[in-house]
Coordinates of C-alpha atoms and ligand atoms in Angstrom, one line a residue:
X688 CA -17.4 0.4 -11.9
X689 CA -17.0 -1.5 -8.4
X690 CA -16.6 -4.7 -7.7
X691 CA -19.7 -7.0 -8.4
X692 CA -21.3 -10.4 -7.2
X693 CA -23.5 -12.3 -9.6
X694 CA -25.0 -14.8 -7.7
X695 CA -27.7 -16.1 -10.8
X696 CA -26.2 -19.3 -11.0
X697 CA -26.1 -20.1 -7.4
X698 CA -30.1 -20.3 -7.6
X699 CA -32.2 -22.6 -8.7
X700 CA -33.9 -20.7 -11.7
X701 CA -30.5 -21.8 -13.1
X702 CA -29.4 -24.8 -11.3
X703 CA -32.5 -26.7 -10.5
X704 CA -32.4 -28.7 -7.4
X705 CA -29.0 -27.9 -6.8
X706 CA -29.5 -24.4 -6.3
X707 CA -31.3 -21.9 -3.7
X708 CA -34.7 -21.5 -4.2
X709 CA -36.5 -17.9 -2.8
X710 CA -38.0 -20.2 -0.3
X711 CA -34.6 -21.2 1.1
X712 CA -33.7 -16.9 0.9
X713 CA -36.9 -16.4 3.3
X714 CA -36.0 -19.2 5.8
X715 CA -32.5 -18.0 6.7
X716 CA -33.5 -14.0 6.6
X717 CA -34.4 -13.9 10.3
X718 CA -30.8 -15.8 11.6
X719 CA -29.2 -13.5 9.0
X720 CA -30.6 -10.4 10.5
X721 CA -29.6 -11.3 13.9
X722 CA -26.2 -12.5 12.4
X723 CA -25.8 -8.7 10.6
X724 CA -26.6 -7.0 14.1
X725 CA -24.7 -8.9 16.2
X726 CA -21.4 -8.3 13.7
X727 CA -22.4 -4.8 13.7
X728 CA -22.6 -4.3 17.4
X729 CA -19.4 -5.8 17.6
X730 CA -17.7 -3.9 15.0
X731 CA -18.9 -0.8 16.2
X732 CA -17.3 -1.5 20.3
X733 CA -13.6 -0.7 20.3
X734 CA -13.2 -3.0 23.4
X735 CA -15.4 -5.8 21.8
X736 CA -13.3 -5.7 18.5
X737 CA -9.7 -5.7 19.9
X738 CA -11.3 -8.6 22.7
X739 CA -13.0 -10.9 20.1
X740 CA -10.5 -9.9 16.9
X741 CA -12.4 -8.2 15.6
X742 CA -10.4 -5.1 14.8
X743 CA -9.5 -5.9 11.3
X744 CA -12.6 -4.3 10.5
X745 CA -11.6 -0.6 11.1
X746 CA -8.2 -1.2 9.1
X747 CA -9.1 0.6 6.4
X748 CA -9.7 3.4 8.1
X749 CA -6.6 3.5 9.8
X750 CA -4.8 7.0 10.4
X751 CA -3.0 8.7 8.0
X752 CA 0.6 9.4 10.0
X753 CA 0.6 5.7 10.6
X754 CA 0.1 5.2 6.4
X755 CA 2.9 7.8 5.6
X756 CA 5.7 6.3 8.7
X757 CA 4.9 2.9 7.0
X758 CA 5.7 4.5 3.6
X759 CA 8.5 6.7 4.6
X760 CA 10.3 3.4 6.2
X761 CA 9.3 1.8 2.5
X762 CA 11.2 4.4 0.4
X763 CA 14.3 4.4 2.4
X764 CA 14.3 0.7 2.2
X765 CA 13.7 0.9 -1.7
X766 CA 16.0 2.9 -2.0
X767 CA 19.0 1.2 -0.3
X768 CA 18.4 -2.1 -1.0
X769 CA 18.7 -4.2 -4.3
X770 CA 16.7 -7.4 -1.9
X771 CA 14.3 -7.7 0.5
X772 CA 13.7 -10.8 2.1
X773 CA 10.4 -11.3 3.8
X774 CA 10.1 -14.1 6.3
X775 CA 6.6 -15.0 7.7
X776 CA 4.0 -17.4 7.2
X777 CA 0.3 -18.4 7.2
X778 CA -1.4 -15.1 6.7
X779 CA 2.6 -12.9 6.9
X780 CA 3.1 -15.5 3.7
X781 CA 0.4 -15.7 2.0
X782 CA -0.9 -11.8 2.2
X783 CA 2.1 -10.5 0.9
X784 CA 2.0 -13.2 -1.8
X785 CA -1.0 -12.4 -2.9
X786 CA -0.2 -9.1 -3.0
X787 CA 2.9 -9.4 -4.6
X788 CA 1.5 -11.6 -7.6
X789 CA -1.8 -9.1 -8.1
X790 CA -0.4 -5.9 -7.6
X791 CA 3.4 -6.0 -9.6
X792 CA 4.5 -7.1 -13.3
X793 CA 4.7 -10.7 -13.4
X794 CA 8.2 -11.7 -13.1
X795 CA 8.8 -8.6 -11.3
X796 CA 12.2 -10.2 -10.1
X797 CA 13.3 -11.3 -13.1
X798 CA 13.1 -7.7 -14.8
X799 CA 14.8 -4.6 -13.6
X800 CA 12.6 -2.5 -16.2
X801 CA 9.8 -3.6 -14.2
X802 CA 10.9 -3.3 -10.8
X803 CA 11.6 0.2 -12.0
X804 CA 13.4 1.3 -8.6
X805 CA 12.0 -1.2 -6.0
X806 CA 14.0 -4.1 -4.6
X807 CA 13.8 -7.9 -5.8
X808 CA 11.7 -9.4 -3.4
X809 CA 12.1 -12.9 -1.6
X810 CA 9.0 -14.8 1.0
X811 CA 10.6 -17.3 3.1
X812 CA 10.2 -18.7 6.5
X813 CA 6.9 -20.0 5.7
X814 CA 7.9 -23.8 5.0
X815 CA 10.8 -25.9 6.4
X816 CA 12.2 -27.2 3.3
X817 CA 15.9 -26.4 3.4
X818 CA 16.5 -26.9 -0.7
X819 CA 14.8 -23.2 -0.8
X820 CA 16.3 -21.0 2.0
X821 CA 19.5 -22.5 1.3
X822 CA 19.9 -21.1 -2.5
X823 CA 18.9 -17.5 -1.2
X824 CA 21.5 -17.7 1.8
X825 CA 24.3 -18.9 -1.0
X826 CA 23.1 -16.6 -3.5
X827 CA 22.0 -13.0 -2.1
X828 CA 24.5 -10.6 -0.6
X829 CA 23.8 -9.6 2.8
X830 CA 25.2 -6.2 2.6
X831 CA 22.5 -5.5 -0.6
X832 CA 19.5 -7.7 1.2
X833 CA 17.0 -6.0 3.8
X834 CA 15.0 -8.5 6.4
X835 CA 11.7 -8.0 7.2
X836 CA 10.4 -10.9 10.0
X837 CA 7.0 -11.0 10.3
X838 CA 5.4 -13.2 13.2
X839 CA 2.4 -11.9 15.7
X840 CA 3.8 -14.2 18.3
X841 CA 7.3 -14.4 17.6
X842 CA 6.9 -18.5 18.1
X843 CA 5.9 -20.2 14.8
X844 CA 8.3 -22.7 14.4
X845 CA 8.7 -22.1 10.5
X846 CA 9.5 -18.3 10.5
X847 CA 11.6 -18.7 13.9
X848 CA 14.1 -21.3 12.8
X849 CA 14.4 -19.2 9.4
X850 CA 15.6 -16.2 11.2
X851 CA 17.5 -17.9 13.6
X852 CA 20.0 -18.5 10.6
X853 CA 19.3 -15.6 8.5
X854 CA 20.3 -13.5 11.4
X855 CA 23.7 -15.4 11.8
X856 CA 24.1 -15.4 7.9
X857 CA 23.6 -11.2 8.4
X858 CA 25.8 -11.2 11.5
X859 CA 28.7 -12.6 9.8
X860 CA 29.1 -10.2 7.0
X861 CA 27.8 -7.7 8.6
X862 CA 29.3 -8.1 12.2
X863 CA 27.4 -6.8 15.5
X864 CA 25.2 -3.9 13.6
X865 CA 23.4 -6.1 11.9
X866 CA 20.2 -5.3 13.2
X867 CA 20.2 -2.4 11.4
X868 CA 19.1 -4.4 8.4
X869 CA 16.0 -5.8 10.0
X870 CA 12.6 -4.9 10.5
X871 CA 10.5 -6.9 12.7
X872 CA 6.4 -6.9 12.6
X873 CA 5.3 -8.6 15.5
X874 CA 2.7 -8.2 18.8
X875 CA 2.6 -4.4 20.3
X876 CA 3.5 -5.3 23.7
X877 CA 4.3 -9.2 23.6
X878 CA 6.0 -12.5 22.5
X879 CA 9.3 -13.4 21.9
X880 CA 10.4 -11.1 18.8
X881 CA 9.0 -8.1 20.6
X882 CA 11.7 -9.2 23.3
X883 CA 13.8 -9.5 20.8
X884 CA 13.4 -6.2 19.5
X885 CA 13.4 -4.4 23.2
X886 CA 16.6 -5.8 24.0
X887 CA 18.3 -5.1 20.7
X888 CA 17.2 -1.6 21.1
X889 CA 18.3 -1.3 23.9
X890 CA 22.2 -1.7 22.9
X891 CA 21.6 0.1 19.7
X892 CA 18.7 2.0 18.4
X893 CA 19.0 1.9 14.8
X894 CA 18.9 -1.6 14.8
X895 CA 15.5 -4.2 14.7
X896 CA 13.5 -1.3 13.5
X897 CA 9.6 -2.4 14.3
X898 CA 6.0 -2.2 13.6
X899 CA 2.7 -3.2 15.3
X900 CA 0.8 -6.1 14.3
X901 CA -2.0 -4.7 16.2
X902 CA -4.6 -5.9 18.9
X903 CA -7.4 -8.0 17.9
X904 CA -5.8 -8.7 14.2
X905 CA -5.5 -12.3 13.3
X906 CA -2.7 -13.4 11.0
X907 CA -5.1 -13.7 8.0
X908 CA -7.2 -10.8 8.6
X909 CA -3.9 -8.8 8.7
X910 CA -3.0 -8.0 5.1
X911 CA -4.3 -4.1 6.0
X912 CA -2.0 -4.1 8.5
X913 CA 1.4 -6.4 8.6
X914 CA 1.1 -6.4 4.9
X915 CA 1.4 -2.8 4.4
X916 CA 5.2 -2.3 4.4
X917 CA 5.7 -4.9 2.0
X918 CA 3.1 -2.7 -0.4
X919 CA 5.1 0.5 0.3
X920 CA 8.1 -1.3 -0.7
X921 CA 7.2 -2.5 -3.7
X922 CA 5.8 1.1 -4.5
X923 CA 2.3 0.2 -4.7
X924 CA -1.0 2.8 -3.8
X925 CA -1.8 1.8 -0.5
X926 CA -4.3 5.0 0.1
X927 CA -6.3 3.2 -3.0
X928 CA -5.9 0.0 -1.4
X929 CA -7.5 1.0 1.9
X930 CA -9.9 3.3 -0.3
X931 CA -11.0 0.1 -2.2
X932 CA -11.0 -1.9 1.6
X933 CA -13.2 0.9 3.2
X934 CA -15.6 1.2 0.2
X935 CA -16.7 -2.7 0.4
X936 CA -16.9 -2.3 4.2
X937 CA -19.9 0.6 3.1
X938 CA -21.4 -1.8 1.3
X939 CA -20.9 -4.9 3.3
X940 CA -22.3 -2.9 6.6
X941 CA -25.7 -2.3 4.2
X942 CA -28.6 -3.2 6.4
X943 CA -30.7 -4.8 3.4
X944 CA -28.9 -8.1 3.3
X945 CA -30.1 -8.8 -0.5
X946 CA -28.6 -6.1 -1.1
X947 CA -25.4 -6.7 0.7
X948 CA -22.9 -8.7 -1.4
X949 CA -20.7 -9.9 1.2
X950 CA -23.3 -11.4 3.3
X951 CA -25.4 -12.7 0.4
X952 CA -22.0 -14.6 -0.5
X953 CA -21.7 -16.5 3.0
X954 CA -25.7 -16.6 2.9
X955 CA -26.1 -18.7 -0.4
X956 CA -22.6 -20.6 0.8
X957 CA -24.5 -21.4 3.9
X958 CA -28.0 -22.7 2.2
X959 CA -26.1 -24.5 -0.4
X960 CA -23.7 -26.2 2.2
X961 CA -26.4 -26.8 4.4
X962 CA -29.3 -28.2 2.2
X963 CA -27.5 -29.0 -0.8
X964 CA -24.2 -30.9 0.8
X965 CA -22.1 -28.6 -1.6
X966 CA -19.1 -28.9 1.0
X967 CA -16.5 -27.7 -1.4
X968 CA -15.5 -24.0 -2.4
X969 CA -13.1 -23.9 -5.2
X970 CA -12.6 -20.4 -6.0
X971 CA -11.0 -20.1 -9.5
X972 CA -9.6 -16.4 -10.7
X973 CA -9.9 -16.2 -14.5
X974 CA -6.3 -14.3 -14.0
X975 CA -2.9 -16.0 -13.5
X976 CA -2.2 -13.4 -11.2
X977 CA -5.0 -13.5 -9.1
X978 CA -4.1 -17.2 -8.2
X979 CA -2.5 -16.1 -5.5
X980 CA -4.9 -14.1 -4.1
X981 CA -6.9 -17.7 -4.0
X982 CA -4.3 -19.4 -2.2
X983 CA -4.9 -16.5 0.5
X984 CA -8.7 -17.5 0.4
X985 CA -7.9 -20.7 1.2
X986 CA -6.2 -20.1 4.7
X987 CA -8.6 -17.6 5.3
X988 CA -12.3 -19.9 5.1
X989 CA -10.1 -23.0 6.5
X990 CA -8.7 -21.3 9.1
X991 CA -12.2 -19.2 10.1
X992 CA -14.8 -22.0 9.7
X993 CA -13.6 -24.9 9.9
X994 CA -14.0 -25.5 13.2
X995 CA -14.8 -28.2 15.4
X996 CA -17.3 -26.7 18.1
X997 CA -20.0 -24.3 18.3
X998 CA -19.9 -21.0 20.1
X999 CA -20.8 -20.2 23.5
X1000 CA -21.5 -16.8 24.0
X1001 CA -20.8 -15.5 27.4
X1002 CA -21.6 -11.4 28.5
X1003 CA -19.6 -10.1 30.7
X1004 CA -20.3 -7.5 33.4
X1005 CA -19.0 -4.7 30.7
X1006 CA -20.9 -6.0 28.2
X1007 CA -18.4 -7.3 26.6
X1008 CA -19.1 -10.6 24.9
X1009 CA -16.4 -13.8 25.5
X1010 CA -16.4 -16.4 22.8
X1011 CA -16.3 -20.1 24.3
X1012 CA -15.9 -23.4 22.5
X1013 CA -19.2 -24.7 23.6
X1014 CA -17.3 -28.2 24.1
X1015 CA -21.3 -30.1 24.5
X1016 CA -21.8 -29.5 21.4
X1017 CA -20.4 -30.6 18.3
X1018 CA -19.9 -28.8 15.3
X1019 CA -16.8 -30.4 13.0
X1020 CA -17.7 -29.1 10.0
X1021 CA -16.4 -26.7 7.2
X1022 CA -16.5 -26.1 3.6
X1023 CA -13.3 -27.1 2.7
X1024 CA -11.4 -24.5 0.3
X1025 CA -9.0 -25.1 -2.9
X1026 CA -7.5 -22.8 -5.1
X1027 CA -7.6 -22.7 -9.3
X1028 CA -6.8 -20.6 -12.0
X1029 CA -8.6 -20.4 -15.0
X1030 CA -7.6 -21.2 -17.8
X1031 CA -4.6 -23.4 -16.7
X1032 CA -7.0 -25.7 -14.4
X1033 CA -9.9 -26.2 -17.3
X1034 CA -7.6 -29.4 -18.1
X1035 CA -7.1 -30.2 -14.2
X1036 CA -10.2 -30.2 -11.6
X1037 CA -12.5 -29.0 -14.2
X1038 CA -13.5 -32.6 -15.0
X1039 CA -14.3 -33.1 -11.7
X1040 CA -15.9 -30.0 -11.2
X1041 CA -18.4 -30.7 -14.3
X1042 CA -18.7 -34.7 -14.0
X1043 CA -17.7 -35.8 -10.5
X1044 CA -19.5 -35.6 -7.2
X1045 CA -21.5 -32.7 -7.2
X1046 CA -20.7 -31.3 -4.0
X1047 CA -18.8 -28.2 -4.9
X1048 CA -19.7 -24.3 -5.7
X1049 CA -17.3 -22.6 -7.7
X1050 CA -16.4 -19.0 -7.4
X1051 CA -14.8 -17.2 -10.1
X1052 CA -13.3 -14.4 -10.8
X1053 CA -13.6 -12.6 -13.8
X1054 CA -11.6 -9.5 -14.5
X1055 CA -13.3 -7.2 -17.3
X1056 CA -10.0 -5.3 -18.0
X1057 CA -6.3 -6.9 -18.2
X1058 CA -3.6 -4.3 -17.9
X1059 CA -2.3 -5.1 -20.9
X1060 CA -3.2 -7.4 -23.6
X1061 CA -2.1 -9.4 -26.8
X1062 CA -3.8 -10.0 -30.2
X1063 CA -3.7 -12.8 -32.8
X1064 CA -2.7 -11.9 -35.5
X1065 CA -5.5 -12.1 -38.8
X1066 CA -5.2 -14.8 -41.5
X1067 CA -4.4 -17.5 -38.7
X1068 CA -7.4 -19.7 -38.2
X1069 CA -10.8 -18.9 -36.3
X1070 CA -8.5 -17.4 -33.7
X1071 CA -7.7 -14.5 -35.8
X1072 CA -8.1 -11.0 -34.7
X1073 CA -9.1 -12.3 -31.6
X1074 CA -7.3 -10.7 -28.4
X1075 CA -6.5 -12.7 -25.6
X1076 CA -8.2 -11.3 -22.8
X1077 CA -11.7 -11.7 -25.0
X1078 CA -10.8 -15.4 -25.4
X1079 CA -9.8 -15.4 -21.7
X1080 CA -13.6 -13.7 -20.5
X1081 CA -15.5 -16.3 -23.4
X1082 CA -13.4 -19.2 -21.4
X1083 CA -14.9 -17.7 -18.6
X1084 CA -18.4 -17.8 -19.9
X1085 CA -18.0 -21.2 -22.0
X1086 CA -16.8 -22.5 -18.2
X1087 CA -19.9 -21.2 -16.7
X1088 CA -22.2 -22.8 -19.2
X1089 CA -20.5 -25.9 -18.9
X1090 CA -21.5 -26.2 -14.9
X1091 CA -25.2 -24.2 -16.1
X1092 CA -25.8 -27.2 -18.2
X1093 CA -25.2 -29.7 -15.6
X1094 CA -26.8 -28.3 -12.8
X1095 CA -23.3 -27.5 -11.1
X1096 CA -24.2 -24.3 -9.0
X1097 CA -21.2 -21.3 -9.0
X1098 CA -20.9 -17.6 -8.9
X1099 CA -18.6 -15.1 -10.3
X1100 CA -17.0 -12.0 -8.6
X1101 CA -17.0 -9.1 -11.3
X1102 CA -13.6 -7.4 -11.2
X1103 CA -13.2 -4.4 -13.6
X1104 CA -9.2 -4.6 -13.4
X1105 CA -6.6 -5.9 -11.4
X1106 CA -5.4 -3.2 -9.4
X1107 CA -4.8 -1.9 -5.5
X1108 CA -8.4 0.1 -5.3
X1109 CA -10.3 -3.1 -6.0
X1110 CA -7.9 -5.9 -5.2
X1111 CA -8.2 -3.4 -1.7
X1112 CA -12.2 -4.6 -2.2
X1113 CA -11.9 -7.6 -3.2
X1114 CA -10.2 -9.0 0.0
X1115 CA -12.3 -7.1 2.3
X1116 CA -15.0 -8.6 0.7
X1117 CA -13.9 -12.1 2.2
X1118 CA -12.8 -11.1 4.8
X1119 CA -16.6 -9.7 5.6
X1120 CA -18.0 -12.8 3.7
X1121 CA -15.9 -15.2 6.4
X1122 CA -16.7 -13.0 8.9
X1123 CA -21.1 -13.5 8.4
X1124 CA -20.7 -16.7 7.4
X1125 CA -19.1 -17.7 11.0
X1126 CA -22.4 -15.7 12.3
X1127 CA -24.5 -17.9 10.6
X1128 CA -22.9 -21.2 11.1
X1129 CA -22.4 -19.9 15.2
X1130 CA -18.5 -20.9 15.5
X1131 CA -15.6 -18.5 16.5
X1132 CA -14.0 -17.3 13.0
X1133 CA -11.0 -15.9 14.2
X1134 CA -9.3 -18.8 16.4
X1135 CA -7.1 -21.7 15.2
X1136 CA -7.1 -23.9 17.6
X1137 CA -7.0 -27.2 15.1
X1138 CA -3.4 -25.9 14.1
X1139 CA -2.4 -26.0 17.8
X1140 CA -2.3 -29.6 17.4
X1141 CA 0.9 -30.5 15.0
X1142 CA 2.9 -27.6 16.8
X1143 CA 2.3 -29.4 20.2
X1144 CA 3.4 -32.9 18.9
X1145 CA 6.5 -31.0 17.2
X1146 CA 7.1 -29.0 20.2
X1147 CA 6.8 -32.5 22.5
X1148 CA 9.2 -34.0 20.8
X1149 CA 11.8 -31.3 20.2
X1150 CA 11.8 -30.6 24.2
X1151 CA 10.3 -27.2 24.3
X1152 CA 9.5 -25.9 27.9
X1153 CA 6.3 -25.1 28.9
X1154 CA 4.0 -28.1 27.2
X1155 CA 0.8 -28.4 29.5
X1156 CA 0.9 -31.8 31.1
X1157 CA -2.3 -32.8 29.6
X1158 CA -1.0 -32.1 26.0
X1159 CA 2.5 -34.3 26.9
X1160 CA 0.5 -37.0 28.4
X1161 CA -2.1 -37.3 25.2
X1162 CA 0.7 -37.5 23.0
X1163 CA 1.9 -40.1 25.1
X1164 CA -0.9 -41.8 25.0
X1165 CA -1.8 -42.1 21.6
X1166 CA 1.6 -42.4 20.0
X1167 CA 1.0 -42.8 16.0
X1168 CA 1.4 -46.2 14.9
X1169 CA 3.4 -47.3 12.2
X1170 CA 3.2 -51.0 11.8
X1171 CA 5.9 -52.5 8.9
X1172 CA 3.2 -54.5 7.5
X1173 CA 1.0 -51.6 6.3
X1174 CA 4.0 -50.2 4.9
X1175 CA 4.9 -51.5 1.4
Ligands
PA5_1401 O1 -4.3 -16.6 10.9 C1 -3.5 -16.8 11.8 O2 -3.5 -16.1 12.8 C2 -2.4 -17.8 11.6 O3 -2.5 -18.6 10.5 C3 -1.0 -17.1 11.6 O4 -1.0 -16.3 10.4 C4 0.1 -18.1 11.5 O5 -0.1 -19.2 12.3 C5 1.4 -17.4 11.8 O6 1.4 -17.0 13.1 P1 2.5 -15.9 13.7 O7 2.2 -14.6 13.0 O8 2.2 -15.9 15.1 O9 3.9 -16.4 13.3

């Protein structure tokens, strides 16, 4: 069985006024149409996807030497290496996360029987808290720990200033070769570790091995992509993965759009977020290990649609469409995304979620099969002979009928079991769902510009070269003020 979206609770045969009526459906069909054609003619122009970012589309169908280079690097890492330490972060963080948390044991690094013959794995560079990278650089040994640096432009400040000392912590047990124990996944052609590579090649070969993150594939559209090595590391089926990936896209790219789950998703977001003021999107996996795979979510419809402008769309000569922020007009708006986990956060947010403001639509997760599973034993209480993924999936429900009953609209994504064919769909689904919903709401879903604006002030003040004028004189401008008396 494939993935599924049940959407009956997100209407108003279920929810009342705080759901979608049919009317609602009819009045948004035309804008959706033209949103599904214009995505399509996009996705279907080579030039048009790489231009607009667009090319994250056509990673699941990616070729099959690239698939088995990526996998013949991951064995020969595997198999030499007792550590790998990823640094990256934003999407190179929390891809690989999410990965790493859905698609291995839990606890992976803690047991060897489960990490069978794959490498303990570490994520860092994707904070600058020095409490955490300072226990791995004390405690792993560099001659057993591989480094994989993952950053499109070789600039974030996070990931930089965590190489910058895991290279010299390398160097000086390893000495000048120790580029031979790093892997860097970074822009094709440009950006500072793509220099860094070129000239380290240069001297020696074998060292600062590299692979693409490609053209026209944003950070956190780039789990099919930067995120593969890390899979083929950690042994898991990336031809499944992509499988899963390029079956959603079949059924995302259906014409029909009620019949097209992806699009229906960002459709009813857009209706209820619109009409309904439901500006919050909690998306709670009934699945500890799926929690991660939320946090990912979370970048992905903050980063995508929250945005502060509308689009401008310009053609060129070629056809080719440029996205502008149309700077007249106004947008500044978003659903703003948080991550759960059932059951853990049925004694957190869930009071809100049932009795607060209601302003939210919750997505779940449920998965039909666990990979393993535990019973209780008989003669305890009401409990007995109950097994813990059936108490997990009548949470699930009881959680449901609890928003049902008071009018709280929210969906469920149908998972039949956590593993790299449909966690494969499962992201591709949002990634399509983020993707419409930017149609329909008329923004540019694949720029960042809003996280320009703390790297400028840090890069101000720590001297960089290169700040535009403008930026240096609005910081100087509007310095933030700190008066004593607010401050008790
Ligand atoms: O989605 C994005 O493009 C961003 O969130 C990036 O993933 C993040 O900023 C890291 O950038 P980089 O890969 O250039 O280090």
């Amino acid at each position: 069985m494939d993935l599924k979206f049940d959407f009956n609770n997100m209407l108003c045969s279920n929810v009342g006024e705080h759901g979608v009526s049919q009317q609602d459906i009819n009045e948004i069909l035309p804008c959706a149409h033209a949103a599904s054609d214009h995505l399509k003619k996009i996705i279907a122009n080579p030039a048009a996807r790489i231009k607009l970012n667009l090319e994250w589309a056509k990673l699941p169908e990616q070729g099959k030497e690239q698939i088995a280079e990526i996998k013949y690097l991951g064995r020969q890492i595997a198999g030499k290496y007792e550590n790998v330490l990823f640094l990256g972060i934003g999407g190179s963080y929390l891809g690989l996360k999410a990965a790493q948390d859905a698609l291995c044991a839990p606890y992976y690094n803690e047991f060897k029987s489960l990490r069978k013959k794959s490498p303990r794995i570490y994520l860092e560079g994707n904070n600058l808290d020095p409490d955490t990278l300072n226990v791995l650089l004390k405690n792993l040994d560099p001659k057993k720990t591989f480094v994989v640096v993952i950053s499109k432009s070789g600039e974030t400040t996070e990931t930089k200033a965590a190489f910058i000392l895991v290279e010299a912590w390398l160097k000086k047990t390893l000495g000048v070769k120790y580029g031979r124990q790093v892997l860097a996944i970074t822009d094709p052609e440009n950006g500072a570790l793509r220099k860094k590579v070129t000239e380290a090649q240069k001297k020696d070969l074998l060292s600062f091995r590299s692979l693409p993150l490609l053209k026209g594939v944003g950070g956190r559209f780039s789990e099919f992509n930067m995120g593969l090595l890390h899979l083929a590391i950690i042994g898991v089926n990336i031809e499944e993965l992509l499988l899963g990936a390029k079956d959603m896209f079949k059924r995302c790219s259906h014409d029909d759009i009620l019949r097209n789950p992806a699009y229906m998703y960002a459709l009813l977001h857009v209706i209820l977020y619109r009409k309904k003021s439901k500006s919050l999107a909690i998306l709670m996996p009934f699945s500890q290990t799926l929690k991660s795979s939320a946090d990912w979510y979370v970048q992905l419809l903050a980063e995508s649609l929250g945005k502060k402008y509308h689009r401008l769309i310009e053609t060129g000569a070629d056809g080719i469409e440029s996205w502008i922020a149309n700077k007249e007009e106004y947008f500044s708006r978003g659903r703003t995304p948080i991550s759960a986990a059932g059951t853990n956060d049925l004694h957190s947010i869930q009071q809100n979620n049932v009795e607060g403001e209601n302003n939210k639509v919750i997505t779940f997760i449920r998965v039909q099969k666990f990979n393993t599973d535990l019973m209780i034993p008989e003669k305890s209480d009401f409990l007995s002979g109950k097994s813990f993924s059936q108490l997990m999936q009548l949470a699930q429900e009881a959680t449901e009928w609890a928003l049902v009953s008071q009018e709280r609209p929210n969906c469920t994504i149908i998972m039949p079991e956590v593993n790299a064919y449909n966690w494969g769909a499962l992201l591709f689904f949002f990634e399509m769902a983020t993707a419409f919903e930017g149609e329909l709401l008329n923004v540019n879903a694949f720029d960042q510009p809003g996280v320009e604006g703390y790297k400028n002030y840090m890069y101000y003040k720590l001297g960089k070269p290169g700040i535009p004028q403008d930026v240096a004189e609005e910081i100087k401008k509007k310095p933030l003020i700190k008066d004593p008396k607010y401050i008790l």
